[in-house]
Each structure stands twice: as C-alpha cells, then as structure tokens.
Amino acid sequence: MMRQSLVIANWKLNGNLKLVDDMVSALASARCSADVVICPPAPYLAALETATQRLNIEVGGQNCSVYSNGAYTGEIAAEMLAEVGCKYVLLGHSERRALFAEDDTLIAKKVQLAQQAGLTAVLCVGETLQQREAGKTLDVVKAQLSAVLNDVDFNRLVVAYEPVWAIGTGETATPEQAQEVHAAIRQYVATFNTDAASKLALLYGGSVKPENAEILFAQDDIDGGLIGGASLNTDQFLAICSAVKG
Ligand code: PEP
C-alpha cells in the first residue's frame, strides 16, 4: 500500500484572515500531489474550513485539551475541533513540551482523546541539540513514541520527526540525518505493529524551505513535512507542497 504524502502547515501564533484568503487562493490554483493540511490559530479554523470546502485541503488544530469539557478556561476540546471540521491535530510539538511543560503522559492522553473524537493525531517527536550531541537521539525519540504507541489507533496517527535544534532556527537536519531517524522510527513502530509501520506517514519538520524540501522528501522514509515559518508565505509553502514525491 502506498503511504500518504502529506504537508502540514503550522502557523503557530501567526496569521490573520488575510492569510487565510491568500493561502486558500494560492492553493486553489496549485498543483500538488500531496495531501495538504493547514493548522491556523484556533480563531481562524472556521473561516479556513469554510474557504477550503471545495478544495482538497484539510484543516487541523495546533493542540487540544486533555479534558473533554468542564471548567477549563481557555481550553479547546478535541470534539470541538472535530465539530468545526478539523481532521487533524498537532500534539506533542516541542514548543508545547518546552514552553507549556507538556510531558509524554499528558501527550498520550491527548492523542487518545483526539483519536476518540475522530481526529488524526500528528505526534511530534524530536531531540534537543544537547541530546543529539550526547548520542541520545534515538533513545529520546523512542521514549516519546513508546508513551503513546501502547494504546493508539494507528489508522489515525501521523508521526512528525522534528529535531528541536532545527525548529525555527534556519538549521535543517541533513537528508541523511533525517532519513536515519525516520527509518529508526519506522522500525520502532514495527515492534508495536508491523503492518501499521509500513503504512504510517512520517513527516520531517525543522526549517523546511523550498531549497531543501525536495531532497528531504526524496528520502525513503520521509513522506512529507510539517512546516512552520515557510507555511506563512504562500509562494514558499506552495513550492514545498509541490516538492513532495507523488
Ligand atoms: C514547526 O513549527 O513544526 C516547524 C517545523 O517550524 P519551522 O519550519 O519554522 O522550523
């Protein structure tokens, strides 16, 4: 079975209604063999969902609550994302782990809630520079995966390998570094479920740009990308989308 080719835009705390319009217009006239998902800040989800209805573009949340409902001011439940048309949600992004103290246990609970709500969870994993330099990359990534993989719906899972040192820094993993970790992730997932591992979409994230996208996406175990900064620029994002192997 062919694996899904996928490019996901993570706008983080950026963008506005104009970017929603500009990005949708640009993507409407683009040729892209990959599936495209845009994860804007939550207030723009509904507008984006409406604008993309006749296009082959999905919408995703950048996070969801570990609670389904209740007195949790500021939180957004997975069911709410699904109700406004989201198909995906990013979970375990390194910014959530580092800035909002999200740990593997919390992330695993969020993955379960997201999947129960019918969303595909995009689980982000990756090592810091210090961990890489200490030779711990694969240990770190496997620990982040194992917290989730024991109780997961593999049909609603995408994994994004995002070395923390490459996110928003302009520094990208080399294609060899990225492929090495992607292959190790696929092998590790196979120890939980061989069939799922062969079908799992594995994305690379970390300063992907039009200039490096094609060589990264050409690697055997890289099925697309999770794009931060470059997803805010229509020309750059379209160029990255069209760099995915079809
Ligand atoms: C990200 O936020 O997931 C990301 C990969 O950001 P950037 O592309 O800006 O490094």
PDB file of C-alpha atoms and ligand atoms in Angstrom:
ATOM      1  CA  MET A   1       0.000   0.000   0.000  1.00  0.00           C
ATOM      2  CA  MET A   2       1.202   3.495  -0.856  1.00  0.00           C
ATOM      3  CA  ARG A   3       1.861   5.704   2.119  1.00  0.00           C
ATOM      4  CA  GLN A   4       0.076   9.025   2.400  1.00  0.00           C
ATOM      5  CA  SER A   5       2.108  12.008   1.171  1.00  0.00           C
ATOM      6  CA  LEU A   6       1.335  14.907   3.419  1.00  0.00           C
ATOM      7  CA  VAL A   7       2.358  18.507   4.012  1.00  0.00           C
ATOM      8  CA  ILE A   8       1.093  20.235   7.136  1.00  0.00           C
ATOM      9  CA  ALA A   9       1.299  23.975   7.748  1.00  0.00           C
ATOM     10  CA  ASN A  10       1.738  25.016  11.372  1.00  0.00           C
ATOM     11  CA  TRP A  11       1.046  28.736  11.570  1.00  0.00           C
ATOM     12  CA  LYS A  12       1.750  28.784  15.325  1.00  0.00           C
ATOM     13  CA  LEU A  13       0.683  32.175  16.797  1.00  0.00           C
ATOM     14  CA  ASN A  14       0.806  33.886  13.401  1.00  0.00           C
ATOM     15  CA  GLY A  15      -1.508  34.739  10.547  1.00  0.00           C
ATOM     16  CA  ASN A  16      -4.813  36.554  10.129  1.00  0.00           C
ATOM     17  CA  LEU A  17      -7.930  36.405   7.972  1.00  0.00           C
ATOM     18  CA  LYS A  18      -5.980  37.872   5.043  1.00  0.00           C
ATOM     19  CA  LEU A  19      -3.527  34.975   5.170  1.00  0.00           C
ATOM     20  CA  VAL A  20      -6.469  32.562   5.232  1.00  0.00           C
ATOM     21  CA  ASP A  21      -7.766  34.129   1.988  1.00  0.00           C
ATOM     22  CA  ASP A  22      -4.354  34.426   0.353  1.00  0.00           C
ATOM     23  CA  MET A  23      -3.319  30.864   1.196  1.00  0.00           C
ATOM     24  CA  VAL A  24      -6.600  29.344   0.037  1.00  0.00           C
ATOM     25  CA  SER A  25      -6.492  31.292  -3.257  1.00  0.00           C
ATOM     26  CA  ALA A  26      -2.893  30.247  -3.848  1.00  0.00           C
ATOM     27  CA  LEU A  27      -3.570  26.581  -3.081  1.00  0.00           C
ATOM     28  CA  ALA A  28      -6.733  26.574  -5.210  1.00  0.00           C
ATOM     29  CA  SER A  29      -4.690  27.141  -8.343  1.00  0.00           C
ATOM     30  CA  ALA A  30      -1.710  24.975  -7.326  1.00  0.00           C
ATOM     31  CA  ARG A  31      -0.776  21.504  -8.460  1.00  0.00           C
ATOM     32  CA  CYS A  32       0.193  19.364  -5.523  1.00  0.00           C
ATOM     33  CA  SER A  33       0.159  15.583  -5.323  1.00  0.00           C
ATOM     34  CA  ALA A  34       0.407  15.583  -1.527  1.00  0.00           C
ATOM     35  CA  ASP A  35      -2.474  15.975   0.889  1.00  0.00           C
ATOM     36  CA  VAL A  36      -2.328  19.437   2.447  1.00  0.00           C
ATOM     37  CA  VAL A  37      -3.409  20.359   5.965  1.00  0.00           C
ATOM     38  CA  ILE A  38      -3.377  23.864   7.425  1.00  0.00           C
ATOM     39  CA  CYS A  39      -3.247  24.372  11.194  1.00  0.00           C
ATOM     40  CA  PRO A  40      -4.004  28.041  11.880  1.00  0.00           C
ATOM     41  CA  PRO A  41      -4.611  29.623  15.283  1.00  0.00           C
ATOM     42  CA  ALA A  42      -7.993  28.363  16.541  1.00  0.00           C
ATOM     43  CA  PRO A  43      -9.984  31.571  15.837  1.00  0.00           C
ATOM     44  CA  TYR A  44      -9.342  31.086  12.101  1.00  0.00           C
ATOM     45  CA  LEU A  45     -10.349  27.422  11.922  1.00  0.00           C
ATOM     46  CA  ALA A  46     -13.960  28.040  10.937  1.00  0.00           C
ATOM     47  CA  ALA A  47     -13.088  30.591   8.242  1.00  0.00           C
ATOM     48  CA  LEU A  48     -10.440  28.269   6.837  1.00  0.00           C
ATOM     49  CA  GLU A  49     -12.779  25.296   6.908  1.00  0.00           C
ATOM     50  CA  THR A  50     -15.448  27.258   5.013  1.00  0.00           C
ATOM     51  CA  ALA A  51     -12.949  28.579   2.469  1.00  0.00           C
ATOM     52  CA  THR A  52     -11.458  25.129   1.775  1.00  0.00           C
ATOM     53  CA  GLN A  53     -14.699  23.202   1.474  1.00  0.00           C
ATOM     54  CA  ARG A  54     -14.498  22.678  -2.259  1.00  0.00           C
ATOM     55  CA  LEU A  55     -10.743  22.115  -2.228  1.00  0.00           C
ATOM     56  CA  ASN A  56      -8.692  19.095  -1.349  1.00  0.00           C
ATOM     57  CA  ILE A  57      -7.283  20.802   1.739  1.00  0.00           C
ATOM     58  CA  GLU A  58      -7.892  19.759   5.321  1.00  0.00           C
ATOM     59  CA  VAL A  59      -7.839  21.849   8.455  1.00  0.00           C
ATOM     60  CA  GLY A  60      -6.196  20.945  11.750  1.00  0.00           C
ATOM     61  CA  GLY A  61      -5.811  22.211  15.293  1.00  0.00           C
ATOM     62  CA  GLN A  62      -2.418  23.065  16.773  1.00  0.00           C
ATOM     63  CA  ASN A  63      -3.292  21.487  20.114  1.00  0.00           C
ATOM     64  CA  CYS A  64      -6.256  20.154  22.069  1.00  0.00           C
ATOM     65  CA  SER A  65      -7.154  19.918  25.708  1.00  0.00           C
ATOM     66  CA  VAL A  66      -6.555  16.875  27.852  1.00  0.00           C
ATOM     67  CA  TYR A  67     -10.148  17.410  29.024  1.00  0.00           C
ATOM     68  CA  SER A  68     -13.356  16.867  27.076  1.00  0.00           C
ATOM     69  CA  ASN A  69     -15.372  19.616  28.750  1.00  0.00           C
ATOM     70  CA  GLY A  70     -15.765  21.488  32.002  1.00  0.00           C
ATOM     71  CA  ALA A  71     -14.347  24.448  33.890  1.00  0.00           C
ATOM     72  CA  TYR A  72     -11.051  24.747  31.992  1.00  0.00           C
ATOM     73  CA  THR A  73     -10.931  28.337  30.820  1.00  0.00           C
ATOM     74  CA  GLY A  74      -9.036  28.812  27.577  1.00  0.00           C
ATOM     75  CA  GLU A  75      -9.006  25.142  26.607  1.00  0.00           C
ATOM     76  CA  ILE A  76     -10.340  23.639  23.360  1.00  0.00           C
ATOM     77  CA  ALA A  77     -11.583  20.047  23.318  1.00  0.00           C
ATOM     78  CA  ALA A  78     -10.780  17.588  20.558  1.00  0.00           C
ATOM     79  CA  GLU A  79     -14.521  17.120  19.920  1.00  0.00           C
ATOM     80  CA  MET A  80     -14.826  20.868  19.351  1.00  0.00           C
ATOM     81  CA  LEU A  81     -12.064  20.794  16.755  1.00  0.00           C
ATOM     82  CA  ALA A  82     -13.815  17.911  15.030  1.00  0.00           C
ATOM     83  CA  GLU A  83     -17.165  19.710  15.144  1.00  0.00           C
ATOM     84  CA  VAL A  84     -15.797  22.735  13.281  1.00  0.00           C
ATOM     85  CA  GLY A  85     -14.360  20.490  10.588  1.00  0.00           C
ATOM     86  CA  CYS A  86     -10.820  19.665  11.708  1.00  0.00           C
ATOM     87  CA  LYS A  87      -9.487  16.307  10.592  1.00  0.00           C
ATOM     88  CA  TYR A  88      -6.067  16.586  12.241  1.00  0.00           C
ATOM     89  CA  VAL A  89      -4.488  17.946  15.401  1.00  0.00           C
ATOM     90  CA  LEU A  90      -0.816  18.534  16.197  1.00  0.00           C
ATOM     91  CA  LEU A  91       0.193  17.022  19.530  1.00  0.00           C
ATOM     92  CA  GLY A  92       3.477  16.983  21.405  1.00  0.00           C
ATOM     93  CA  HIS A  93       5.008  19.848  19.434  1.00  0.00           C
ATOM     94  CA  SER A  94       8.340  20.767  21.015  1.00  0.00           C
ATOM     95  CA  GLU A  95       7.028  24.254  21.793  1.00  0.00           C
ATOM     96  CA  ARG A  96       4.185  22.676  23.793  1.00  0.00           C
ATOM     97  CA  ARG A  97       6.657  20.365  25.522  1.00  0.00           C
ATOM     98  CA  ALA A  98       9.177  23.119  26.340  1.00  0.00           C
ATOM     99  CA  LEU A  99       7.027  26.212  26.894  1.00  0.00           C
ATOM    100  CA  PHE A 100       3.892  24.622  28.346  1.00  0.00           C
ATOM    101  CA  ALA A 101       5.511  21.733  30.247  1.00  0.00           C
ATOM    102  CA  GLU A 102       3.635  19.024  28.362  1.00  0.00           C
ATOM    103  CA  ASP A 103       5.047  15.605  29.199  1.00  0.00           C
ATOM    104  CA  ASP A 104       4.694  12.246  27.493  1.00  0.00           C
ATOM    105  CA  THR A 105       1.864  11.107  29.780  1.00  0.00           C
ATOM    106  CA  LEU A 106      -0.207  14.199  29.048  1.00  0.00           C
ATOM    107  CA  ILE A 107       0.518  13.963  25.338  1.00  0.00           C
ATOM    108  CA  ALA A 108      -0.532  10.290  25.292  1.00  0.00           C
ATOM    109  CA  LYS A 109      -3.882  11.223  26.895  1.00  0.00           C
ATOM    110  CA  LYS A 110      -4.401  13.978  24.338  1.00  0.00           C
ATOM    111  CA  VAL A 111      -3.674  11.549  21.498  1.00  0.00           C
ATOM    112  CA  GLN A 112      -6.333   9.196  22.832  1.00  0.00           C
ATOM    113  CA  LEU A 113      -8.934  11.951  23.193  1.00  0.00           C
ATOM    114  CA  ALA A 114      -8.146  13.295  19.739  1.00  0.00           C
ATOM    115  CA  GLN A 115      -8.484   9.885  18.143  1.00  0.00           C
ATOM    116  CA  GLN A 116     -11.723   9.177  20.022  1.00  0.00           C
ATOM    117  CA  ALA A 117     -13.054  12.442  18.561  1.00  0.00           C
ATOM    118  CA  GLY A 118     -12.236  11.115  15.082  1.00  0.00           C
ATOM    119  CA  LEU A 119      -9.156  13.266  14.535  1.00  0.00           C
ATOM    120  CA  THR A 120      -5.829  12.098  13.168  1.00  0.00           C
ATOM    121  CA  ALA A 121      -3.184  12.874  15.775  1.00  0.00           C
ATOM    122  CA  VAL A 122       0.059  14.272  14.391  1.00  0.00           C
ATOM    123  CA  LEU A 123       2.501  13.225  17.099  1.00  0.00           C
ATOM    124  CA  CYS A 124       5.649  15.374  17.116  1.00  0.00           C
ATOM    125  CA  VAL A 125       8.861  13.891  18.448  1.00  0.00           C
ATOM    126  CA  GLY A 126      12.460  15.047  18.402  1.00  0.00           C
ATOM    127  CA  GLU A 127      15.631  15.605  20.366  1.00  0.00           C
ATOM    128  CA  THR A 128      17.335  18.760  21.601  1.00  0.00           C
ATOM    129  CA  LEU A 129      20.823  19.665  20.429  1.00  0.00           C
ATOM    130  CA  GLN A 130      22.246  18.592  23.765  1.00  0.00           C
ATOM    131  CA  GLN A 131      20.559  15.195  23.461  1.00  0.00           C
ATOM    132  CA  ARG A 132      21.855  14.763  19.904  1.00  0.00           C
ATOM    133  CA  GLU A 133      25.374  15.681  20.918  1.00  0.00           C
ATOM    134  CA  ALA A 134      25.179  13.181  23.770  1.00  0.00           C
ATOM    135  CA  GLY A 135      24.265  10.457  21.242  1.00  0.00           C
ATOM    136  CA  LYS A 136      20.770  10.090  22.707  1.00  0.00           C
ATOM    137  CA  THR A 137      18.642  10.986  19.681  1.00  0.00           C
ATOM    138  CA  LEU A 138      17.112   7.564  19.126  1.00  0.00           C
ATOM    139  CA  ASP A 139      16.576   6.912  22.849  1.00  0.00           C
ATOM    140  CA  VAL A 140      14.725  10.210  23.216  1.00  0.00           C
ATOM    141  CA  VAL A 141      12.564   9.669  20.155  1.00  0.00           C
ATOM    142  CA  LYS A 142      11.727   6.081  21.124  1.00  0.00           C
ATOM    143  CA  ALA A 143      10.745   7.152  24.648  1.00  0.00           C
ATOM    144  CA  GLN A 144       8.445   9.839  23.214  1.00  0.00           C
ATOM    145  CA  LEU A 145       6.892   7.257  20.883  1.00  0.00           C
ATOM    146  CA  SER A 146       6.552   4.461  23.405  1.00  0.00           C
ATOM    147  CA  ALA A 147       4.488   6.672  25.721  1.00  0.00           C
ATOM    148  CA  VAL A 148       1.843   6.807  23.003  1.00  0.00           C
ATOM    149  CA  LEU A 149       2.145   3.643  20.922  1.00  0.00           C
ATOM    150  CA  ASN A 150       0.956   1.147  23.544  1.00  0.00           C
ATOM    151  CA  ASP A 151      -2.592   2.360  23.230  1.00  0.00           C
ATOM    152  CA  VAL A 152      -3.100   4.058  19.907  1.00  0.00           C
ATOM    153  CA  ASP A 153      -5.255   3.822  16.799  1.00  0.00           C
ATOM    154  CA  PHE A 154      -2.623   3.511  14.075  1.00  0.00           C
ATOM    155  CA  ASN A 155      -5.213   4.416  11.433  1.00  0.00           C
ATOM    156  CA  ARG A 156      -5.473   7.887  12.912  1.00  0.00           C
ATOM    157  CA  LEU A 157      -1.802   8.570  13.523  1.00  0.00           C
ATOM    158  CA  VAL A 158       0.899  10.535  11.729  1.00  0.00           C
ATOM    159  CA  VAL A 159       4.357  10.983  13.263  1.00  0.00           C
ATOM    160  CA  ALA A 160       6.436  14.101  12.669  1.00  0.00           C
ATOM    161  CA  TYR A 161      10.143  13.929  13.447  1.00  0.00           C
ATOM    162  CA  GLU A 162      11.190  17.445  14.367  1.00  0.00           C
ATOM    163  CA  PRO A 163      14.681  17.856  15.806  1.00  0.00           C
ATOM    164  CA  VAL A 164      14.248  20.686  18.302  1.00  0.00           C
ATOM    165  CA  TRP A 165      17.507  22.300  17.181  1.00  0.00           C
ATOM    166  CA  ALA A 166      16.107  22.653  13.656  1.00  0.00           C
ATOM    167  CA  ILE A 167      12.745  24.221  14.507  1.00  0.00           C
ATOM    168  CA  GLY A 168      12.603  27.899  13.602  1.00  0.00           C
ATOM    169  CA  THR A 169      16.389  28.139  13.635  1.00  0.00           C
ATOM    170  CA  GLY A 170      17.117  28.055   9.914  1.00  0.00           C
ATOM    171  CA  GLU A 171      19.258  24.987  10.597  1.00  0.00           C
ATOM    172  CA  THR A 172      17.925  21.858   8.901  1.00  0.00           C
ATOM    173  CA  ALA A 173      18.812  18.232   9.520  1.00  0.00           C
ATOM    174  CA  THR A 174      20.756  16.858   6.583  1.00  0.00           C
ATOM    175  CA  PRO A 175      18.766  14.435   4.443  1.00  0.00           C
ATOM    176  CA  GLU A 176      20.958  11.632   5.854  1.00  0.00           C
ATOM    177  CA  GLN A 177      20.349  12.661   9.475  1.00  0.00           C
ATOM    178  CA  ALA A 178      16.617  12.934   8.863  1.00  0.00           C
ATOM    179  CA  GLN A 179      16.405   9.624   6.977  1.00  0.00           C
ATOM    180  CA  GLU A 180      18.365   7.815   9.692  1.00  0.00           C
ATOM    181  CA  VAL A 181      15.875   8.858  12.371  1.00  0.00           C
ATOM    182  CA  HIS A 182      12.840   8.296  10.150  1.00  0.00           C
ATOM    183  CA  ALA A 183      13.992   4.765   9.363  1.00  0.00           C
ATOM    184  CA  ALA A 184      14.585   4.119  13.064  1.00  0.00           C
ATOM    185  CA  ILE A 185      11.104   5.429  13.896  1.00  0.00           C
ATOM    186  CA  ARG A 186       9.522   3.132  11.307  1.00  0.00           C
ATOM    187  CA  GLN A 187      11.462   0.157  12.668  1.00  0.00           C
ATOM    188  CA  TYR A 188      10.468   1.013  16.206  1.00  0.00           C
ATOM    189  CA  VAL A 189       6.788   1.382  15.282  1.00  0.00           C
ATOM    190  CA  ALA A 190       7.068  -2.056  13.641  1.00  0.00           C
ATOM    191  CA  THR A 191       7.857  -3.566  17.038  1.00  0.00           C
ATOM    192  CA  PHE A 192       4.315  -2.486  18.053  1.00  0.00           C
ATOM    193  CA  ASN A 193       2.552  -3.175  14.752  1.00  0.00           C
ATOM    194  CA  THR A 194       4.380  -4.245  11.589  1.00  0.00           C
ATOM    195  CA  ASP A 195       1.545  -3.510   9.208  1.00  0.00           C
ATOM    196  CA  ALA A 196       0.934  -0.051  10.685  1.00  0.00           C
ATOM    197  CA  ALA A 197       4.621   0.785  10.441  1.00  0.00           C
ATOM    198  CA  SER A 198       4.690   0.126   6.718  1.00  0.00           C
ATOM    199  CA  LYS A 199       1.662   2.402   6.183  1.00  0.00           C
ATOM    200  CA  LEU A 200       2.492   5.156   8.671  1.00  0.00           C
ATOM    201  CA  ALA A 201       3.042   8.650   7.239  1.00  0.00           C
ATOM    202  CA  LEU A 202       6.268  10.033   8.707  1.00  0.00           C
ATOM    203  CA  LEU A 203       6.894  13.740   8.283  1.00  0.00           C
ATOM    204  CA  TYR A 204      10.059  15.749   8.722  1.00  0.00           C
ATOM    205  CA  GLY A 205       9.874  19.184  10.345  1.00  0.00           C
ATOM    206  CA  GLY A 206      12.543  21.763  11.096  1.00  0.00           C
ATOM    207  CA  SER A 207      13.319  24.749   8.868  1.00  0.00           C
ATOM    208  CA  VAL A 208      11.996  23.120   5.697  1.00  0.00           C
ATOM    209  CA  LYS A 209      12.284  25.620   2.838  1.00  0.00           C
ATOM    210  CA  PRO A 210      11.757  25.411  -0.923  1.00  0.00           C
ATOM    211  CA  GLU A 211      15.546  24.969  -1.311  1.00  0.00           C
ATOM    212  CA  ASN A 212      15.808  21.862   0.873  1.00  0.00           C
ATOM    213  CA  ALA A 213      12.332  20.331   0.608  1.00  0.00           C
ATOM    214  CA  GLU A 214      12.879  18.170  -2.453  1.00  0.00           C
ATOM    215  CA  ILE A 215      15.988  16.387  -1.193  1.00  0.00           C
ATOM    216  CA  LEU A 216      14.449  15.818   2.244  1.00  0.00           C
ATOM    217  CA  PHE A 217      11.194  14.484   0.783  1.00  0.00           C
ATOM    218  CA  ALA A 218      13.128  12.230  -1.603  1.00  0.00           C
ATOM    219  CA  GLN A 219      14.382  10.127   1.315  1.00  0.00           C
ATOM    220  CA  ASP A 220      12.878   6.646   1.559  1.00  0.00           C
ATOM    221  CA  ASP A 221      11.130   7.068   4.895  1.00  0.00           C
ATOM    222  CA  ILE A 222      10.107  10.716   4.628  1.00  0.00           C
ATOM    223  CA  ASP A 223       6.525  11.098   3.443  1.00  0.00           C
ATOM    224  CA  GLY A 224       6.214  14.857   3.656  1.00  0.00           C
ATOM    225  CA  GLY A 225       6.737  17.740   6.026  1.00  0.00           C
ATOM    226  CA  LEU A 226       5.484  19.748   8.956  1.00  0.00           C
ATOM    227  CA  ILE A 227       6.193  23.334   8.024  1.00  0.00           C
ATOM    228  CA  GLY A 228       6.345  26.301  10.395  1.00  0.00           C
ATOM    229  CA  GLY A 229       7.873  29.579   9.198  1.00  0.00           C
ATOM    230  CA  ALA A 230       7.711  28.824   5.474  1.00  0.00           C
ATOM    231  CA  SER A 231       3.995  27.994   5.722  1.00  0.00           C
ATOM    232  CA  LEU A 232       3.241  31.684   6.306  1.00  0.00           C
ATOM    233  CA  ASN A 233       4.450  32.594   2.837  1.00  0.00           C
ATOM    234  CA  THR A 234       2.187  31.431   0.005  1.00  0.00           C
ATOM    235  CA  ASP A 235       4.966  31.112  -2.588  1.00  0.00           C
ATOM    236  CA  GLN A 236       7.264  29.209  -0.271  1.00  0.00           C
ATOM    237  CA  PHE A 237       4.516  26.920   1.017  1.00  0.00           C
ATOM    238  CA  LEU A 238       3.323  26.079  -2.487  1.00  0.00           C
ATOM    239  CA  ALA A 239       6.866  25.317  -3.588  1.00  0.00           C
ATOM    240  CA  ILE A 240       7.285  22.982  -0.608  1.00  0.00           C
ATOM    241  CA  CYS A 241       3.967  21.258  -1.332  1.00  0.00           C
ATOM    242  CA  SER A 242       4.978  20.595  -4.911  1.00  0.00           C
ATOM    243  CA  ALA A 243       8.326  19.147  -3.784  1.00  0.00           C
ATOM    244  CA  VAL A 244       6.634  16.102  -2.220  1.00  0.00           C
ATOM    245  CA  LYS A 245       7.074  12.860  -4.149  1.00  0.00           C
ATOM    246  CA  GLY A 246       3.747  11.956  -5.679  1.00  0.00           C
TER     247      GLY A 246
HETATM  248  C1  PEP B   1       7.306  23.582  13.353  1.00  0.00           C
HETATM  249  O1  PEP B   1       6.855  24.530  13.995  1.00  0.00           O
HETATM  250  O2  PEP B   1       6.795  22.480  13.492  1.00  0.00           O
HETATM  251  C2  PEP B   1       8.429  23.831  12.448  1.00  0.00           C
HETATM  252  C3  PEP B   1       8.964  22.814  11.854  1.00  0.00           C
HETATM  253  O3  PEP B   1       8.827  25.140  12.303  1.00  0.00           O
HETATM  254  P1  PEP B   1       9.894  25.690  11.220  1.00  0.00           P
HETATM  255  O4  PEP B   1       9.514  25.106   9.885  1.00  0.00           O
HETATM  256  O5  PEP B   1       9.740  27.165  11.277  1.00  0.00           O
HETATM  257  O6  PEP B   1      11.236  25.211  11.668  1.00  0.00           O
END
